[in-house]
Amino acid sequence: MCSLKSVLVILFPITLILSLAGCATSPMGRKQLTVMSESQMNSMGANSFEELKRKMKISQNARFNQLTKCLSRELLNAAEQNPNEWEVVVFAENSPNAFALPGNKIGVHTGMIQLAQNPDQLAAVIGHEIGHVLAQHGNERTSQALLAQGGIMAANIALGDGSPKRNLLLAGIGLGAQFGILMPFSRKHETEADKLGVQYMAKAGYDPLQASRLWVTMGQKAGGSPPEFLSTHPSPDSRVRYLESYGAQFTGTYQTSRSKARCR
Ligand SMILES: [Zn+2]
């Protein structure tokens, strides 16, 4: 059973949502509440990604595409994933950003590739995004939003005629698609994705300490107006600190794997 407080708070009125709720465990061992099915999340992610590809300009830069796709393959292999089941697209956008959607979709902006000072730093970005997907952060976040929505509706129902109003609750679940899969992740999700990214990059043969170096650069470039990627994430300072100590734990893994890293 999940022992999340958010479930207990709304346990009484939301029997329908609870009956559909599932428990998951993130790759870091953290218990998660997931209301949405994996296939629902994947199709929502895939549809949104298709829309983004229509709306945004896809980069034709051969070097950027080659490096991003090469790193993605090696990192996915390190994460024990089949790279052929993933889609990684480079978007011609100057903002230093990257994003992940359920359904194995990753987008990297050219601005982020330009900001990374070496392939290892770009590997940290892509590894981070793979981490978001594999830890099902999209599902967890959508589930939290849905449960919050359910709580509000339950309050209304309690004041009303007291009927279960199942159709309302089902509509609530259907609203998941409108919660904007691109809404910011929480600090907890960011930290978890950072750590997973470090694991994948070390295993793929990329220097895990370069993840913290990337955030030093991000902090310097942030200046007065932080880039999009920064504004929704933990502060660069705290990130640099924990990535340094976490990365140091994987230098052994990196040393034994470094000869197999091919993307330069
Ligand atoms: Zn993130």
CSV table of N, CA, C and O and ligand atoms in Angstrom, one decimal, residues 128-129 132 185 190 233, ligand 1:
chain,number,residue,atom,x,y,z
A,128,HIS,N,19.9,13.2,-17.4
A,128,HIS,CA,18.9,13.8,-16.5
A,128,HIS,C,17.5,13.6,-17.1
A,128,HIS,O,16.6,13.2,-16.4
A,129,GLU,N,17.4,13.9,-18.4
A,129,GLU,CA,16.0,13.8,-19.0
A,129,GLU,C,15.6,12.3,-19.1
A,129,GLU,O,14.4,12.0,-18.9
A,132,HIS,N,14.1,11.4,-15.8
A,132,HIS,CA,12.7,11.9,-15.6
A,132,HIS,C,11.8,10.8,-16.2
A,132,HIS,O,10.8,10.5,-15.6
A,185,PHE,N,8.8,20.4,-13.0
A,185,PHE,CA,9.0,19.3,-12.1
A,185,PHE,C,9.3,19.9,-10.7
A,185,PHE,O,9.8,21.0,-10.6
A,190,GLU,N,13.6,16.8,-9.6
A,190,GLU,CA,14.9,17.3,-10.3
A,190,GLU,C,16.1,16.6,-9.7
A,190,GLU,O,17.0,16.2,-10.4
A,233,HIS,N,14.2,24.7,-11.6
A,233,HIS,CA,15.0,23.7,-11.0
A,233,HIS,C,15.6,24.2,-9.7
A,233,HIS,O,15.5,25.4,-9.4
B,1,ZN,ZN,14.6,18.2,-15.0
